[in-house]
PDB file of C-alpha atoms in Angstrom:
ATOM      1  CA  UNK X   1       0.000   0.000   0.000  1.00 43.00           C
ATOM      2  CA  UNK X   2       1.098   3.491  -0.449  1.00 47.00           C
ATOM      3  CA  UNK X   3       3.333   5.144   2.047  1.00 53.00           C
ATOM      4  CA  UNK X   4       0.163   7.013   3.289  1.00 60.00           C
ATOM      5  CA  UNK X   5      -3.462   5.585   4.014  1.00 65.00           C
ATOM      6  CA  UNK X   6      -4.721   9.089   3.198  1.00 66.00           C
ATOM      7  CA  UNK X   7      -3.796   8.287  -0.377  1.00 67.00           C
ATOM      8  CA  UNK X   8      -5.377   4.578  -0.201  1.00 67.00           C
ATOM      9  CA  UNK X   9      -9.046   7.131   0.448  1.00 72.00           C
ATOM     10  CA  UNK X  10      -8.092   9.220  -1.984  1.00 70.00           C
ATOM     11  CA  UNK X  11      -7.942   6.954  -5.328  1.00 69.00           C
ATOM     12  CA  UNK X  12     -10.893   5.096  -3.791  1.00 71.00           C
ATOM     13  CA  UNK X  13     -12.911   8.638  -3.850  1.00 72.00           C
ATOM     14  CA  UNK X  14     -11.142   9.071  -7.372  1.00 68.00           C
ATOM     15  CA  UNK X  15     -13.149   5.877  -8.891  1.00 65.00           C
ATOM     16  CA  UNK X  16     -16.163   6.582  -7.322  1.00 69.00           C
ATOM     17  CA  UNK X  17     -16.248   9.922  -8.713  1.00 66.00           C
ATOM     18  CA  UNK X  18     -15.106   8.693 -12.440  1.00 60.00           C
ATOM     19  CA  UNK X  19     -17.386   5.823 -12.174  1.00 61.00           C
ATOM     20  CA  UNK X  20     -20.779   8.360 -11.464  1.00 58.00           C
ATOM     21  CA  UNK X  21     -18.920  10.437 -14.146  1.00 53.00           C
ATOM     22  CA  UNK X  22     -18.573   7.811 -16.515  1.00 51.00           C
ATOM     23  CA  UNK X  23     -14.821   8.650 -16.841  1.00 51.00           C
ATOM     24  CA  UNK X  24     -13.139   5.620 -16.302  1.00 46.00           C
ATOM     25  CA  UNK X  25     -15.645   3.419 -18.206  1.00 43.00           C
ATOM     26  CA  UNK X  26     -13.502   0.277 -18.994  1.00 47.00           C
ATOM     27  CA  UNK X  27     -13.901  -0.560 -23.188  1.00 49.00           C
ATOM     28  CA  UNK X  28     -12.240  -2.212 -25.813  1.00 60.00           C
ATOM     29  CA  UNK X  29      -9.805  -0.359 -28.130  1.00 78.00           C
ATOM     30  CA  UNK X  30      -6.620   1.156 -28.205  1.00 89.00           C
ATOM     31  CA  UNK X  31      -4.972   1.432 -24.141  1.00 92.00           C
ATOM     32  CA  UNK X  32      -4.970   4.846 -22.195  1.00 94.00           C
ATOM     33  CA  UNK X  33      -1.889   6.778 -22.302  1.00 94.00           C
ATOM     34  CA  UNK X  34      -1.976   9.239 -19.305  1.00 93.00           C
ATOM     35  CA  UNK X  35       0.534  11.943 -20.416  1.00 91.00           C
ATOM     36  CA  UNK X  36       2.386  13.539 -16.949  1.00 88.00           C
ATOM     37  CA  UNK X  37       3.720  16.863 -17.205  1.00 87.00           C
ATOM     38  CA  UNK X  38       7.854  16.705 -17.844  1.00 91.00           C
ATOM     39  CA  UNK X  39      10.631  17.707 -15.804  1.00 92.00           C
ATOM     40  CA  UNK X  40      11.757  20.789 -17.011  1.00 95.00           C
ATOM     41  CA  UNK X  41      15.424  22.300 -15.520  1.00 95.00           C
ATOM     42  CA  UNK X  42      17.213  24.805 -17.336  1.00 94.00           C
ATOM     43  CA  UNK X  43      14.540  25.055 -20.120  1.00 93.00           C
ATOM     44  CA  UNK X  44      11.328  27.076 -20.176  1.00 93.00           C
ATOM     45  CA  UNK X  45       9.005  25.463 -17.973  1.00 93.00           C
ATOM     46  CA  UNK X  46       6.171  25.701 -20.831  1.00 93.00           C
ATOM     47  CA  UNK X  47       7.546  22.552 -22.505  1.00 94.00           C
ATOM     48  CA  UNK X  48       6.492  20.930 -19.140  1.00 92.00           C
ATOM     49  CA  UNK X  49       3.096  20.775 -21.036  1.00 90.00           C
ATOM     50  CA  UNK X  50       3.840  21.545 -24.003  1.00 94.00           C
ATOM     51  CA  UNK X  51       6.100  18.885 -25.057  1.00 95.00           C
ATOM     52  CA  UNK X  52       4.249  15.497 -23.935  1.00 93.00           C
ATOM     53  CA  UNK X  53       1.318  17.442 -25.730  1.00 92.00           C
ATOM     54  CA  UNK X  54       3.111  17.487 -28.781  1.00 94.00           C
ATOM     55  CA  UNK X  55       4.069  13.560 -27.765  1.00 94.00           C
ATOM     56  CA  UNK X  56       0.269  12.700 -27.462  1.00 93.00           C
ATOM     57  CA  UNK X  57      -0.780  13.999 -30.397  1.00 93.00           C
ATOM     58  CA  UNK X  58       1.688  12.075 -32.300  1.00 93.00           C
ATOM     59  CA  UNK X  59       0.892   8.730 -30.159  1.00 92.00           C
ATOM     60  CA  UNK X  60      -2.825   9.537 -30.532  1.00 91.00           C
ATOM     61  CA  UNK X  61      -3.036   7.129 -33.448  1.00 89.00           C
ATOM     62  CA  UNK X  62      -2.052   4.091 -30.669  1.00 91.00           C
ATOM     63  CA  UNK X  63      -3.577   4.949 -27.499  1.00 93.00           C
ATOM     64  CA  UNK X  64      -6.126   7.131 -26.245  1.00 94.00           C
ATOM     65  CA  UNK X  65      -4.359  10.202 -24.727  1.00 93.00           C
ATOM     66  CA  UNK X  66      -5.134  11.851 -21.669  1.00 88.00           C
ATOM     67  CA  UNK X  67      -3.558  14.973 -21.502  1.00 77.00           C
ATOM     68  CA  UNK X  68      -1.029  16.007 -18.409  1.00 74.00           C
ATOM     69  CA  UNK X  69      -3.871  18.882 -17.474  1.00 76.00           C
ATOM     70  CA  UNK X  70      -6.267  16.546 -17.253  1.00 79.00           C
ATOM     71  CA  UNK X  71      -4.082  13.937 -15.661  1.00 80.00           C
ATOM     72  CA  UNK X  72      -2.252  17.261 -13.196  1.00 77.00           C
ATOM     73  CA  UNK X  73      -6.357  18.225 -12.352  1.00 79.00           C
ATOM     74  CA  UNK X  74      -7.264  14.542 -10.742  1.00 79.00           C
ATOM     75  CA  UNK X  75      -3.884  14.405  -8.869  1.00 79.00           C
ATOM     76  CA  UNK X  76      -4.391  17.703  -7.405  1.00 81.00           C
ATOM     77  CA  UNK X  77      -8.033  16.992  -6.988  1.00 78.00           C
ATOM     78  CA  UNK X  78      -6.700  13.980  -4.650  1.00 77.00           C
ATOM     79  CA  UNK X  79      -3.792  15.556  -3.113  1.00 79.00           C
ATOM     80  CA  UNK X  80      -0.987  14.017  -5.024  1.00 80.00           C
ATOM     81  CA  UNK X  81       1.934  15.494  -6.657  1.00 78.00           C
ATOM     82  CA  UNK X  82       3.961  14.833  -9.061  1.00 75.00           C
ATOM     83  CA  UNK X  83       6.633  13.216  -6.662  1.00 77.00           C
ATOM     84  CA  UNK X  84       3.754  10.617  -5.510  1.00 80.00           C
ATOM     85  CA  UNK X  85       3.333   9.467  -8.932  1.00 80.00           C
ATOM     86  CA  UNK X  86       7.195   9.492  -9.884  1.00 77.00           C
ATOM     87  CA  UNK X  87       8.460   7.640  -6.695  1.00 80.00           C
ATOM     88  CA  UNK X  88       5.190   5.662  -5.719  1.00 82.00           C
ATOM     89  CA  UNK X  89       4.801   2.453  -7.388  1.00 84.00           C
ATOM     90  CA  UNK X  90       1.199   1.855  -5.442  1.00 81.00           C
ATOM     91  CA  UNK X  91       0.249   5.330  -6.440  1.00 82.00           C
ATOM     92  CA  UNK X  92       0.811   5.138 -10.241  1.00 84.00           C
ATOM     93  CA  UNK X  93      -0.961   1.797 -10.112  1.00 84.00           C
ATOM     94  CA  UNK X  94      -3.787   2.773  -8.106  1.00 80.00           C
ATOM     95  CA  UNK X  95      -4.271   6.126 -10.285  1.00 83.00           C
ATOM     96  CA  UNK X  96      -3.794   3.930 -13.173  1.00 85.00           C
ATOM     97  CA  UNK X  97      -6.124   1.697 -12.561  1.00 82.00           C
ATOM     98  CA  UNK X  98      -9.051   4.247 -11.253  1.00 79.00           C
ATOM     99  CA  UNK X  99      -8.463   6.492 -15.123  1.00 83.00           C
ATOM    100  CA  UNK X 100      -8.062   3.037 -16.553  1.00 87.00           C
ATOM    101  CA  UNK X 101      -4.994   3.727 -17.678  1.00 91.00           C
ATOM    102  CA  UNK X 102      -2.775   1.702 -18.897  1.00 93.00           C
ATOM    103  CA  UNK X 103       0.359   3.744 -19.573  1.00 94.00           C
ATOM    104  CA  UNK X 104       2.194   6.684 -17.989  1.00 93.00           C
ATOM    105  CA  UNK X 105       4.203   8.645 -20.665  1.00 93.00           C
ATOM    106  CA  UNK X 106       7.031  10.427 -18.372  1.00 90.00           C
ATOM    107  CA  UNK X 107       9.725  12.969 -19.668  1.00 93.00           C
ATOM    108  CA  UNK X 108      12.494  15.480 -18.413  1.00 94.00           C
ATOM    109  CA  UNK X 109      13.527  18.629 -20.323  1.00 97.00           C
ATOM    110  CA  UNK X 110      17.446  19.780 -19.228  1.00 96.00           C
ATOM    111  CA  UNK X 111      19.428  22.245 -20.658  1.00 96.00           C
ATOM    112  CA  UNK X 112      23.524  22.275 -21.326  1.00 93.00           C
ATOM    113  CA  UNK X 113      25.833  23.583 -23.402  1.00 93.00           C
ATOM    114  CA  UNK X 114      25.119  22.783 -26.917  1.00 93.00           C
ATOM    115  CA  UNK X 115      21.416  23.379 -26.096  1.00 95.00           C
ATOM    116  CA  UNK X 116      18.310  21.049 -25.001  1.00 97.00           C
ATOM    117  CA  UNK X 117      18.172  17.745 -24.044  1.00 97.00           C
ATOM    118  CA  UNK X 118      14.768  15.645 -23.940  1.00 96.00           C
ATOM    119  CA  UNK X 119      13.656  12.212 -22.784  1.00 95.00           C
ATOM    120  CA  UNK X 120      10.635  10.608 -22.633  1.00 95.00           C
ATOM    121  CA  UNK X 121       9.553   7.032 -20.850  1.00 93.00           C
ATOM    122  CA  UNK X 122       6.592   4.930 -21.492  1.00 94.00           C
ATOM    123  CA  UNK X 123       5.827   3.314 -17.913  1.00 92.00           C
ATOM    124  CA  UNK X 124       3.023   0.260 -17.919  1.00 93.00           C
ATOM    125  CA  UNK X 125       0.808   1.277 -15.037  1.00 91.00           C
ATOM    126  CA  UNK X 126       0.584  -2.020 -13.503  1.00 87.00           C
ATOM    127  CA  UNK X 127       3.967  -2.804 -12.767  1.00 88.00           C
ATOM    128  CA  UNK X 128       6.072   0.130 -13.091  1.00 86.00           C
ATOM    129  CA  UNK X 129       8.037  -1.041 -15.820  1.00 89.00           C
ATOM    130  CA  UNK X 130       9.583   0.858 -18.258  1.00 89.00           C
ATOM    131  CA  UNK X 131       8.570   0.109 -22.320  1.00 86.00           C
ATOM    132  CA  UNK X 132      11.152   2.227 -24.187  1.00 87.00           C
ATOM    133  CA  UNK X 133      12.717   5.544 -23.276  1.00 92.00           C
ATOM    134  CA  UNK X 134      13.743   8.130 -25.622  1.00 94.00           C
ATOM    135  CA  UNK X 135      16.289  10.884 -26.054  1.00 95.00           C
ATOM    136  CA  UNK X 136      16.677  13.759 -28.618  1.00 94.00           C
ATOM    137  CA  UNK X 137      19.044  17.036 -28.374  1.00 95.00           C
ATOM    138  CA  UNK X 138      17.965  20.600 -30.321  1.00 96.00           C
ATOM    139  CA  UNK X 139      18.710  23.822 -30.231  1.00 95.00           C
ATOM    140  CA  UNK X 140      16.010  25.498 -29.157  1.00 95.00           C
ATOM    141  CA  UNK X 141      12.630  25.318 -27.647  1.00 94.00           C
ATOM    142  CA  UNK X 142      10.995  25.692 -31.376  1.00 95.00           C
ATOM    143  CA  UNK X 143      13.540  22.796 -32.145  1.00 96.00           C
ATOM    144  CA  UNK X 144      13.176  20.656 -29.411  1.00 95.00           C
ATOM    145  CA  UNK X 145       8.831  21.182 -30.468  1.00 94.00           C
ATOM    146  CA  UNK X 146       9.744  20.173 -34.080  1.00 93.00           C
ATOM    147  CA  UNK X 147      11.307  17.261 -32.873  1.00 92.00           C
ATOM    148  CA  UNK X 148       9.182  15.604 -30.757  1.00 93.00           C
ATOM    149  CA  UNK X 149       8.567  12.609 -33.064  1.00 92.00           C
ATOM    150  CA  UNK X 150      11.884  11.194 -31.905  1.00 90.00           C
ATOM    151  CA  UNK X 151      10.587  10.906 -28.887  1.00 91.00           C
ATOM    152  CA  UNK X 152       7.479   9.088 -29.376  1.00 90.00           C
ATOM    153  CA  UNK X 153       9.041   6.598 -32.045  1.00 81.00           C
TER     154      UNK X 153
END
């Protein structure tokens, strides 16, 4: 269970509100993608949304994407930040499994010297592991933007 029982009320207030909502209705089809805002140091901290937006819309032919506002609104909603979902294994599984989702797409944005560097992680909800992780370099933030499909190859 997760490190707090508060959070264990939480997610079980977060289904029963998605289920009277019909938010979390359980159907056939492509998997959920829940897309978590990125990790942004050094860079402008727009491409914190901007840039797994970008990401969704390219893996929107796959999975059905849930967008990191969306996503940012229910965690807030239950108390949760973005440290519960990154070091909580309980936590992304629970939240995972009330938004029936079935995959977290995770990122960090850094800047150095020769300009931006970007990666991005597919985690499976269920059991924390990793699918593939991406990295790309640019220039700029307009670069790093125009890029984005190497990291959701």
């Amino acid at each position: 269970l997760p490190q707090a029982p508060l959070v264990v009320t939480r997610l079980a207030e977060a289904r029963r509100r998605l289920a009277a909502s019909g938010g979390a209705v359980r159907s056939g089809g492509a998997p959920k993608l829940a897309l978590l805002p990125f990790d942004v140091r050094g860079a402008p901290i727009a491409l914190s949304m901007e840039l797994p937006a970008r990401i969704g819309q390219l893996l929107g032919r796959d999975y059905r994407v849930i967008d990191p506002g969306q996503v940012a609104g229910w965690t807030a909603r239950l108390g949760l930040g973005f440290g519960d979902l990154a070091g909580d294994p309980t936590v992304r599984r629970e939240l995972g499994s009330a938004l029936d989702v079935r995959l977290y797409l995770f990122g960090t944005v850094r800047s150095d010297r020769e300009g931006l560097v970007a990666t991005s992680s597919l985690m499976d909800a269920a059991t924390g592991q990793r699918r593939r992780v991406r990295e790309g370099r640019a220039k700029s933030t307009a670069d790093l933007l125009k890029r984005a499909s190497e990291l959701a190859r």
